[in-house]
Short mmCIF file of C-alpha atoms in Angstrom, two decimals:
data_model
loop_
_atom_site.label_atom_id
_atom_site.label_comp_id
_atom_site.label_asym_id
_atom_site.label_seq_id
_atom_site.Cartn_x
_atom_site.Cartn_y
_atom_site.Cartn_z
CA MET D 1 -0.50 -0.13 0.06
CA SER D 2 1.27 3.68 -0.52
CA GLY D 3 -0.30 5.55 1.73
CA ASP D 4 -2.61 7.03 -0.33
CA GLY D 5 -5.68 5.36 0.09
CA PRO D 6 -7.43 4.32 3.32
CA GLU D 7 -6.35 0.65 4.51
CA ASP D 8 -9.34 -1.21 4.89
CA ASP D 9 -10.45 -0.69 1.30
CA PRO D 10 -10.43 -3.66 -1.13
CA ARG D 11 -10.42 -1.87 -4.14
CA SER D 12 -7.26 0.11 -3.97
CA PRO D 13 -4.69 0.09 -6.33
CA LEU D 14 -2.92 -2.63 -6.92
CA ASP D 15 0.58 -2.88 -6.91
CA PRO D 16 1.86 -3.63 -10.76
CA LEU D 17 5.53 -5.39 -10.16
CA LEU D 18 3.38 -7.94 -7.95
CA ASP D 19 3.89 -10.80 -10.49
CA THR D 20 7.87 -9.90 -11.18
CA PRO D 21 9.70 -12.85 -10.09
CA ARG D 22 11.21 -13.00 -6.83
CA ARG D 23 8.58 -10.54 -5.15
CA GLU D 24 6.78 -11.81 -1.85
CA GLY D 25 3.71 -10.57 -0.97
CA LEU D 26 1.34 -7.38 -2.09
CA THR D 27 3.72 -5.00 -1.57
CA GLY D 28 6.97 -6.55 -1.12
CA THR D 29 6.87 -6.20 3.36
CA ALA D 30 5.24 -9.74 3.43
CA PRO D 31 7.17 -12.11 6.09
CA ALA D 32 9.03 -14.64 3.80
CA ASP D 33 8.64 -17.27 5.51
CA ARG D 34 4.91 -17.00 4.47
CA TYR D 35 5.93 -17.60 1.18
CA LYS D 36 8.70 -20.25 2.53
CA PRO D 37 7.94 -23.70 0.94
CA VAL D 38 6.13 -26.09 2.80
CA ALA D 39 8.82 -28.89 2.17
CA ASP D 40 11.30 -30.31 0.44
CA PRO D 41 11.46 -29.71 -3.22
CA GLU D 42 12.95 -32.37 -3.60
CA LEU D 43 10.65 -34.27 -1.59
CA VAL D 44 7.25 -32.70 -1.51
CA THR D 45 4.79 -35.44 -1.65
CA THR D 46 3.51 -37.41 1.47
CA PRO D 47 2.08 -40.58 1.93
CA PRO D 48 -1.47 -40.67 2.83
CA ASP D 49 -1.58 -41.68 6.08
CA GLY D 50 0.65 -38.83 6.91
CA ARG D 51 3.84 -41.97 8.77
CA PRO D 52 7.45 -40.42 7.45
CA MET D 53 8.96 -42.72 4.99
CA GLU D 54 10.66 -44.78 6.74
CA LEU D 55 6.84 -46.51 8.45
CA GLN D 56 5.75 -46.97 4.59
CA PRO D 57 6.19 -50.15 2.98
CA ALA D 58 9.41 -50.18 0.48
CA TRP D 59 7.08 -50.00 -2.51
CA ARG D 60 6.43 -46.21 -1.73
CA THR D 61 10.21 -45.17 -1.69
CA ASP D 62 10.97 -47.78 -5.71
CA PHE D 63 7.87 -46.09 -7.35
CA PRO D 64 7.70 -42.05 -5.89
CA VAL D 65 5.61 -40.02 -6.68
CA ASP D 66 8.07 -37.26 -6.61
CA TRP D 67 9.53 -36.43 -9.87
CA PRO D 68 13.33 -35.47 -8.39
CA GLN D 69 12.89 -39.45 -6.87
CA ASP D 70 11.84 -41.23 -10.00
CA HIS D 71 15.15 -40.10 -12.06
CA TYR D 72 17.01 -40.56 -9.35
CA VAL D 73 19.66 -44.04 -10.15
CA GLU D 74 21.65 -45.01 -6.97
CA ARG D 75 24.98 -45.31 -7.49
CA ARG D 76 25.40 -49.13 -6.15
CA ASP D 77 22.05 -50.00 -8.77
CA PHE D 78 24.45 -48.67 -11.58
CA MET D 79 27.08 -50.26 -10.66
CA LYS D 80 24.91 -53.66 -9.66
CA PHE D 81 23.42 -52.72 -13.61
CA MET D 82 26.69 -52.52 -14.91
CA ILE D 83 28.54 -55.33 -13.58
CA LEU D 84 25.59 -58.01 -14.83
CA THR D 85 26.01 -56.51 -18.29
CA SER D 86 29.35 -57.61 -18.46
CA LEU D 87 28.59 -60.64 -16.21
CA ALA D 88 25.99 -61.39 -19.10
CA PHE D 89 28.67 -60.49 -21.87
CA ALA D 90 31.47 -62.89 -20.94
CA VAL D 91 28.75 -65.59 -20.14
CA GLY D 92 28.01 -64.56 -23.85
CA GLN D 93 31.91 -64.41 -25.30
CA ALA D 94 32.26 -68.26 -23.21
CA TRP D 95 29.01 -69.61 -25.07
CA ILE D 96 30.50 -68.35 -27.79
CA ALA D 97 33.79 -70.24 -27.90
CA ALA D 98 32.64 -73.30 -26.57
CA MET D 99 29.69 -73.65 -28.54
CA SER D 100 32.33 -73.82 -31.68
CA TRP D 101 35.11 -75.58 -29.13
CA LEU D 102 31.99 -78.33 -29.69
CA ARG D 103 31.24 -77.79 -33.04
CA ARG D 104 35.24 -78.34 -34.49
CA ARG D 105 34.98 -81.80 -32.21
CA ARG D 106 31.97 -82.71 -33.52
CA ASP D 107 32.88 -82.32 -37.30
CA ARG D 108 36.07 -85.00 -37.05
CA HIS D 109 35.23 -87.61 -38.39
CA PRO D 110 37.72 -90.35 -38.73
CA GLU D 111 40.16 -91.24 -41.91
CA LEU D 112 39.56 -93.14 -44.44
CA ARG D 113 41.32 -95.49 -46.94
CA ILE D 114 40.16 -94.91 -50.48
CA ALA D 115 42.33 -96.62 -52.70
CA ARG D 116 46.47 -95.97 -53.54
CA ILE D 117 46.81 -93.19 -55.84
CA ASP D 118 48.15 -95.64 -58.30
CA GLU D 119 44.43 -97.22 -58.48
CA VAL D 120 43.58 -93.96 -59.44
CA PRO D 121 43.24 -93.73 -63.13
CA VAL D 122 44.17 -90.63 -64.76
CA GLY D 123 41.27 -88.41 -66.42
CA GLY D 124 38.93 -91.13 -64.40
CA ALA D 125 37.35 -91.21 -60.94
CA ILE D 126 36.73 -93.34 -57.91
CA GLU D 127 33.88 -92.80 -55.48
CA PHE D 128 33.65 -93.87 -51.95
CA ALA D 129 31.59 -93.11 -49.37
CA TYR D 130 32.64 -90.34 -46.44
CA PRO D 131 31.90 -89.80 -43.30
CA GLU D 132 28.76 -91.62 -43.64
CA PRO D 133 28.32 -94.75 -45.47
CA HIS D 134 24.96 -92.69 -47.34
CA ASP D 135 27.41 -89.97 -48.15
CA ALA D 136 28.90 -90.49 -51.51
CA CYS D 137 31.85 -88.82 -52.64
CA VAL D 138 33.73 -88.70 -55.82
CA LEU D 139 37.61 -88.83 -55.90
CA VAL D 140 38.86 -87.16 -59.21
CA ARG D 141 42.16 -87.37 -61.47
CA PRO D 142 41.97 -84.78 -64.18
CA ARG D 143 45.52 -84.77 -64.40
CA GLU D 144 48.75 -86.48 -63.56
CA ASP D 145 49.46 -84.32 -60.55
CA LEU D 146 45.89 -84.04 -59.15
CA LEU D 147 43.40 -85.34 -57.05
CA ILE D 148 40.80 -83.95 -55.89
CA ALA D 149 37.35 -85.21 -54.03
CA TYR D 150 34.37 -83.93 -53.33
CA SER D 151 30.55 -84.78 -51.84
CA GLN D 152 28.30 -85.57 -54.35
CA ARG D 153 25.84 -83.57 -53.27
CA CYS D 154 24.39 -81.00 -55.77
CA THR D 155 24.41 -77.69 -53.76
CA HIS D 156 20.91 -77.15 -54.85
CA LEU D 157 18.60 -79.58 -54.15
CA SER D 158 21.15 -82.45 -53.22
CA CYS D 159 21.19 -84.24 -56.62
CA ALA D 160 24.25 -86.87 -56.96
CA VAL D 161 26.45 -85.07 -59.34
CA ARG D 162 28.75 -86.62 -62.33
CA PRO D 163 31.95 -86.19 -63.14
CA GLN D 164 32.66 -85.04 -66.17
CA VAL D 165 36.19 -85.24 -66.62
CA ASP D 166 36.74 -84.36 -70.18
CA ARG D 167 34.79 -81.41 -69.64
CA GLY D 168 36.07 -80.77 -66.18
CA VAL D 169 33.16 -79.82 -64.65
CA PHE D 170 30.52 -81.63 -62.75
CA HIS D 171 27.44 -81.98 -63.97
CA CYS D 172 24.27 -82.32 -61.79
CA PRO D 173 21.37 -83.78 -64.47
CA CYS D 174 18.55 -82.85 -62.07
CA HIS D 175 18.62 -78.55 -63.12
CA GLU D 176 22.01 -79.04 -65.76
CA GLY D 177 24.20 -77.54 -62.64
CA ARG D 178 27.49 -77.46 -63.77
CA PHE D 179 30.63 -77.15 -61.14
CA ASP D 180 34.29 -76.49 -61.97
CA MET D 181 36.10 -79.64 -61.40
CA GLU D 182 39.37 -77.83 -59.99
CA THR D 183 37.01 -75.77 -57.52
CA GLY D 184 33.98 -77.11 -57.10
CA ARG D 185 32.74 -73.72 -57.56
CA PRO D 186 28.79 -73.28 -59.57
CA LEU D 187 29.76 -72.83 -63.26
CA ALA D 188 25.79 -73.55 -64.59
CA GLY D 189 21.92 -73.21 -63.37
CA PRO D 190 20.50 -73.04 -60.22
CA PRO D 191 23.50 -73.91 -57.65
CA ARG D 192 24.37 -71.01 -55.72
CA ARG D 193 27.13 -72.80 -53.35
CA ALA D 194 30.93 -74.69 -54.24
CA LEU D 195 30.47 -78.71 -53.75
CA SER D 196 32.10 -79.44 -49.65
CA ARG D 197 35.30 -80.96 -50.39
CA ILE D 198 36.83 -84.37 -49.07
CA VAL D 199 40.59 -82.75 -47.62
CA LEU D 200 42.97 -85.63 -48.78
CA ALA D 201 45.58 -87.22 -47.44
CA ASN D 202 48.87 -88.86 -48.56
CA ARG D 203 50.13 -91.64 -46.17
CA GLY D 204 52.53 -93.31 -48.59
CA GLY D 205 50.95 -94.32 -51.63
CA ALA D 206 47.64 -94.68 -50.26
CA ILE D 207 44.66 -91.73 -50.21
CA TYR D 208 42.77 -91.05 -47.08
CA ALA D 209 40.44 -89.15 -46.57
CA VAL D 210 40.73 -86.94 -43.29
CA GLY D 211 38.38 -84.45 -43.54
CA VAL D 212 35.11 -82.70 -44.64
CA GLU D 213 35.04 -78.87 -45.85
CA GLU D 214 32.21 -77.27 -45.82
CA ARG D 215 31.75 -74.19 -48.07
CA THR D 216 29.80 -71.23 -49.15
CA ILE D 217 31.34 -69.97 -52.10
CA MET A 1 12.44 -23.48 -13.51
CA ALA A 2 9.47 -24.29 -11.26
CA LYS A 3 6.44 -22.20 -10.70
CA PRO A 4 6.88 -19.49 -8.65
CA ASP A 5 5.99 -20.87 -4.50
CA HIS A 6 4.50 -17.29 -3.79
CA LEU A 7 2.15 -17.68 -6.82
CA GLN A 8 -1.47 -19.99 -6.18
CA PHE A 9 -4.69 -20.74 -8.03
CA PHE A 10 -7.64 -19.86 -6.37
CA ILE A 11 -11.50 -20.69 -8.35
CA ASP A 12 -13.63 -19.38 -7.12
CA PRO A 13 -17.33 -20.96 -8.45
CA GLY A 14 -19.36 -18.51 -7.70
CA ARG A 15 -18.56 -16.07 -9.87
CA CYS A 16 -18.03 -18.37 -12.97
CA ILE A 17 -20.37 -17.13 -15.54
CA GLY A 18 -20.14 -19.39 -18.01
CA CYS A 19 -18.93 -18.40 -20.77
CA GLN A 20 -15.69 -21.27 -22.18
CA ALA A 21 -12.90 -18.77 -22.38
CA CYS A 22 -10.58 -21.18 -20.25
CA VAL A 23 -12.14 -24.00 -22.13
CA GLN A 24 -10.69 -22.31 -25.46
CA ALA A 25 -7.65 -21.33 -24.23
CA CYS A 26 -6.68 -23.90 -22.61
CA THR A 27 -7.26 -25.82 -26.30
CA GLU A 28 -5.19 -22.69 -27.95
CA CYS A 29 -2.27 -24.57 -25.95
CA ASP A 30 0.64 -26.05 -27.66
CA THR A 31 1.26 -28.49 -25.74
CA HIS A 32 -2.29 -30.43 -25.37
CA ARG A 33 -4.03 -28.39 -29.53
CA GLY A 34 -7.35 -28.89 -30.00
CA THR A 35 -8.12 -30.39 -26.72
CA SER A 36 -9.22 -28.55 -23.53
CA MET A 37 -7.58 -29.41 -20.31
CA ILE A 38 -10.03 -27.58 -18.52
CA HIS A 39 -13.41 -28.88 -17.96
CA LEU A 40 -17.13 -26.64 -17.46
CA GLU A 41 -19.06 -28.77 -15.55
CA PHE A 42 -22.78 -27.79 -15.17
CA ILE A 43 -24.62 -28.17 -11.45
CA GLU A 44 -28.15 -29.00 -11.57
CA ARG A 45 -28.57 -27.85 -15.22
CA GLY A 46 -32.45 -28.41 -15.07
CA ARG A 47 -33.23 -25.86 -12.01
CA SER A 48 -29.75 -23.63 -12.35
CA VAL A 49 -27.24 -21.90 -15.06
CA GLN A 50 -24.68 -21.77 -12.29
CA THR A 51 -21.61 -23.56 -14.26
CA VAL A 52 -18.47 -24.38 -12.24
CA PRO A 53 -14.33 -24.97 -13.70
CA VAL A 54 -12.46 -27.57 -12.77
CA VAL A 55 -8.54 -27.42 -13.45
CA CYS A 56 -6.39 -29.82 -11.86
CA MET A 57 -6.27 -29.07 -7.85
CA HIS A 58 -3.09 -30.61 -7.59
CA CYS A 59 -3.27 -31.86 -4.25
CA GLU A 60 -0.20 -33.09 -1.83
CA GLN A 61 -1.76 -37.02 -1.72
CA PRO A 62 -2.08 -37.61 -5.39
CA THR A 63 -4.23 -40.38 -5.46
CA CYS A 64 -4.57 -40.80 -8.76
CA ALA A 65 -0.59 -40.59 -8.53
CA GLU A 66 -1.48 -43.45 -5.84
CA VAL A 67 -3.05 -45.69 -8.13
CA CYS A 68 -1.27 -45.92 -11.10
CA PRO A 69 -0.27 -49.50 -11.95
CA ALA A 70 2.50 -47.81 -14.65
CA ASP A 71 3.95 -45.70 -12.78
CA ALA A 72 3.17 -42.74 -14.73
CA ILE A 73 1.73 -39.74 -13.00
CA LYS A 74 4.49 -37.82 -11.09
CA ARG A 75 5.11 -34.83 -9.16
CA THR A 76 7.12 -31.38 -9.21
CA GLY A 77 9.38 -30.46 -6.40
CA ASP A 78 7.24 -27.44 -6.84
CA GLY A 79 4.24 -29.56 -6.09
CA ILE A 80 2.38 -29.43 -9.43
CA VAL A 81 0.66 -32.86 -10.28
CA GLN A 82 2.08 -33.24 -14.18
CA SER A 83 -0.15 -35.10 -16.58
CA ALA A 84 0.86 -38.76 -17.50
CA ARG A 85 4.51 -39.43 -18.61
CA LYS A 86 3.78 -40.79 -22.30
CA PRO A 87 6.25 -44.00 -22.64
CA ARG A 88 4.67 -45.32 -19.55
CA CYS A 89 1.47 -44.75 -19.23
CA ILE A 90 -1.19 -47.41 -20.22
CA ALA A 91 -4.30 -45.78 -20.84
CA CYS A 92 -6.17 -47.80 -18.00
CA GLY A 93 -8.21 -45.68 -16.96
CA ASN A 94 -7.43 -46.47 -12.99
CA CYS A 95 -6.70 -42.52 -12.36
CA VAL A 96 -9.47 -41.23 -13.79
CA LEU A 97 -12.20 -43.56 -11.22
CA ALA A 98 -9.86 -42.80 -8.68
CA CYS A 99 -9.61 -38.58 -9.00
CA PRO A 100 -11.83 -37.43 -6.83
CA PHE A 101 -12.34 -34.04 -8.32
CA GLY A 102 -13.07 -35.64 -12.27
CA VAL A 103 -10.06 -33.98 -13.49
CA PRO A 104 -8.05 -36.71 -15.38
CA GLU A 105 -9.57 -38.03 -18.57
CA VAL A 106 -8.43 -40.45 -21.11
CA TYR A 107 -7.64 -40.43 -24.61
CA GLU A 108 -8.66 -43.29 -26.03
CA ASP A 109 -7.43 -42.40 -29.75
CA ARG A 110 -3.95 -41.69 -28.20
CA GLN A 111 -3.60 -44.22 -25.44
CA ILE A 112 -2.84 -41.92 -22.91
CA MET A 113 -4.32 -39.51 -20.00
CA MET A 114 -3.87 -36.20 -19.86
CA LYS A 115 -5.04 -33.97 -17.63
CA CYS A 116 -4.47 -30.27 -16.14
CA ASP A 117 -1.17 -29.33 -15.41
CA MET A 118 -1.69 -25.76 -14.32
CA CYS A 119 0.19 -24.67 -17.99
CA TYR A 120 3.63 -25.99 -16.38
CA ASP A 121 4.92 -24.23 -19.82
CA ARG A 122 4.25 -21.03 -18.87
CA THR A 123 3.96 -21.10 -14.97
CA SER A 124 7.45 -22.41 -15.05
CA VAL A 125 8.79 -19.53 -16.63
CA GLY A 126 6.63 -17.51 -14.04
CA LYS A 127 3.67 -16.74 -16.54
CA LYS A 128 -0.40 -16.71 -15.44
CA PRO A 129 -1.77 -19.91 -16.47
CA MET A 130 -3.94 -19.62 -19.79
CA CYS A 131 -7.83 -20.53 -18.24
CA ALA A 132 -6.68 -17.63 -15.36
CA THR A 133 -5.36 -14.89 -17.79
CA VAL A 134 -9.30 -14.81 -20.21
CA CYS A 135 -10.57 -15.35 -17.36
CA PRO A 136 -13.47 -11.96 -17.64
CA SER A 137 -15.00 -13.00 -13.97
CA GLN A 138 -11.97 -14.02 -12.21
CA ALA A 139 -13.32 -16.60 -11.16
CA LEU A 140 -10.22 -18.57 -11.66
CA PHE A 141 -7.61 -16.41 -10.79
CA PHE A 142 -3.93 -16.92 -10.55
CA GLY A 143 -1.46 -14.63 -8.05
CA THR A 144 -0.55 -14.41 -4.04
CA LEU A 145 -2.34 -14.84 -0.73
CA GLU A 146 -2.21 -10.92 -0.34
CA GLN A 147 -3.95 -10.63 -3.61
CA ILE A 148 -6.86 -12.54 -3.46
CA GLU A 149 -7.32 -11.36 0.11
CA GLN A 150 -7.84 -7.73 -0.97
CA LEU A 151 -10.01 -8.52 -4.07
CA ARG A 152 -12.06 -10.99 -2.28
CA PRO A 153 -12.78 -9.44 1.28
CA ARG A 154 -15.65 -11.81 1.64
CA SER A 155 -13.94 -14.94 0.43
CA ALA A 156 -11.96 -17.11 1.99
CA PRO A 157 -9.65 -19.65 0.51
CA LEU A 158 -9.70 -22.92 1.16
CA ASN A 159 -8.00 -26.49 0.51
CA ARG A 160 -8.96 -28.97 2.58
CA PHE A 161 -11.87 -31.55 1.57
CA ARG A 162 -13.99 -34.63 2.84
CA PHE A 163 -14.36 -37.35 0.69
CA GLY A 164 -15.39 -39.57 3.87
CA ALA A 165 -12.44 -41.02 5.99
CA GLN A 166 -10.43 -39.32 2.92
CA THR A 167 -8.73 -36.00 4.07
CA ILE A 168 -7.27 -33.23 0.84
CA THR A 169 -5.14 -30.67 0.98
CA THR A 170 -4.79 -29.33 -2.21
CA ARG A 171 -2.00 -26.56 -4.03
CA VAL A 172 -5.13 -24.85 -5.84
CA HIS A 173 -7.53 -23.26 -3.49
CA ILE A 174 -11.00 -22.60 -3.83
CA MET A 175 -12.93 -19.15 -2.48
CA ILE A 176 -15.85 -19.92 -0.21
CA PRO A 177 -18.13 -17.23 1.89
CA ARG A 178 -15.68 -15.98 4.73
CA GLY A 179 -18.29 -16.82 7.39
CA ASP A 180 -17.88 -20.30 6.69
CA ALA A 181 -14.42 -20.76 7.25
CA GLY A 182 -12.82 -21.81 10.08
CA ARG A 183 -14.87 -24.00 11.06
CA GLY A 184 -14.70 -27.80 11.20
CA ASP A 185 -11.72 -29.77 9.14
CA GLY A 186 -11.93 -29.05 5.77
CA LEU A 187 -14.61 -29.11 3.33
CA ASP A 188 -16.69 -32.19 3.57
CA VAL A 189 -17.72 -33.19 0.11
CA SER A 190 -19.62 -36.32 1.64
CA GLY A 191 -22.05 -34.71 2.99
CA ALA A 192 -22.85 -33.09 -0.52
CA LEU A 193 -23.65 -36.09 -2.17
CA GLN A 194 -27.46 -36.08 0.16
CA LYS A 195 -30.34 -35.91 -2.21
CA HIS A 196 -32.37 -33.23 -1.07
CA PRO A 197 -29.63 -30.47 0.51
CA GLY A 198 -30.91 -28.70 2.71
CA SER A 199 -29.11 -25.50 1.64
CA ARG A 200 -27.14 -24.53 -1.45
CA ALA A 201 -24.53 -22.35 0.43
CA PRO A 202 -20.74 -24.97 1.10
CA ARG A 203 -20.94 -26.30 4.42
CA THR A 204 -18.13 -27.41 6.49
CA SER A 205 -18.95 -29.44 8.25
CA GLN A 206 -18.59 -29.68 11.96
CA PRO A 207 -16.35 -32.76 13.84
CA GLY A 208 -18.06 -36.32 14.61
CA THR A 209 -21.20 -35.32 12.45
CA VAL A 210 -22.33 -38.06 10.50
CA ALA A 211 -22.87 -37.15 6.37
CA ASP A 212 -24.90 -39.33 5.24
CA ARG A 213 -28.64 -39.66 6.29
CA ALA A 214 -30.62 -42.87 5.67
CA VAL A 215 -33.38 -43.42 3.94
CA GLU A 216 -36.26 -42.59 5.34
CA GLN A 217 -38.76 -45.19 4.52
CA ASP A 218 -38.95 -48.14 2.13
CA PRO A 219 -40.67 -46.83 -1.80
CA PHE A 220 -42.18 -50.65 -2.17
CA GLU A 221 -43.33 -51.01 1.39
CA GLU A 222 -46.62 -50.61 0.37
CA ILE A 223 -46.65 -53.74 -2.46
CA SER A 224 -47.32 -56.48 -1.22
CA LEU A 225 -47.00 -59.43 -3.19
#
């Protein structure tokens, strides 16, 4: 009140600066504690029964109504999250390593004697079954110094491929697929992947099949 | 930024003229464009033209937040109960059922609850809420306690309401006749739910009175089957 009007007149003009921030009271003379926050701004909400938070059920602290508490993450919770996540990553890595080791062990097959080298004619082929009795394979000798063995299963729909050593290809009669003899890669027709190669070993003039190499290209 | 503590919201239902200006102003806001968060309620439409603007009362113990199963309703440090947080709200409608003032509303098309947050984008930077800036009869007033005491010498602010056994303290004040203020423990809303209230004036209850009246007579007692 500026004093020019009676103080009990309810219609005296209001202070125009009243709504400016940090301006307290009608004339700036109101006691400051009148507008003191009634509670800690971080903790404004009291539970309905009015008891302190120590006596409240635990879920009230887990699901707080107050915005600051809702965004608050304890250091211990953060560390717990980090440790558990790192642990999960480590366990995952160990799992991947174990699985690949198991797969490598499972893919190891017993050796199989196919034939002596001098039994394989140059420009000819010898059929054998490796690693299981029903897995048909073929050993070809297109040149004197080259012995290659492939699984006969066509990578398109598993028909048996036939070696045509004079043309240097494997021919699949089902859909006219062709594979290169020296690399096993598809040349024509529907197949997109190379034939599985049988790993060979020369043991004192005899040829042994020692492994299967699955290929994608 | 936060709403200044010395600025409060006062509703004077007796001054409301039902002009819908607050509804229009609320609809203008960018945070909820096209939807009004303020409800303009008609009281006994058949017998009266009295309307009451209903904004969120911003309770000290928000019942809506208490019942929210998705933990979506939060209250900032300046006492403003915010609208539901979008990533959490599941539009279950628990808050709609729980709020004693009927403030929250679930919007099925966008699957979220929205309610008045006292124009937090404006009040947190020191402006008034939209509805309070446009109300021609000052039924919605946003200012200091001294201002309202000077402007309404015959009214007194009230912010305690009793719904049966539940007592609710709010940040938003309702203006009631000064003679009724200071008696009892807040406004007994359950008492106003009687079928035929004796008086239209808001009555604050006396401690120890039972508000609800028993049915005087059974309308079916004369019928014998």
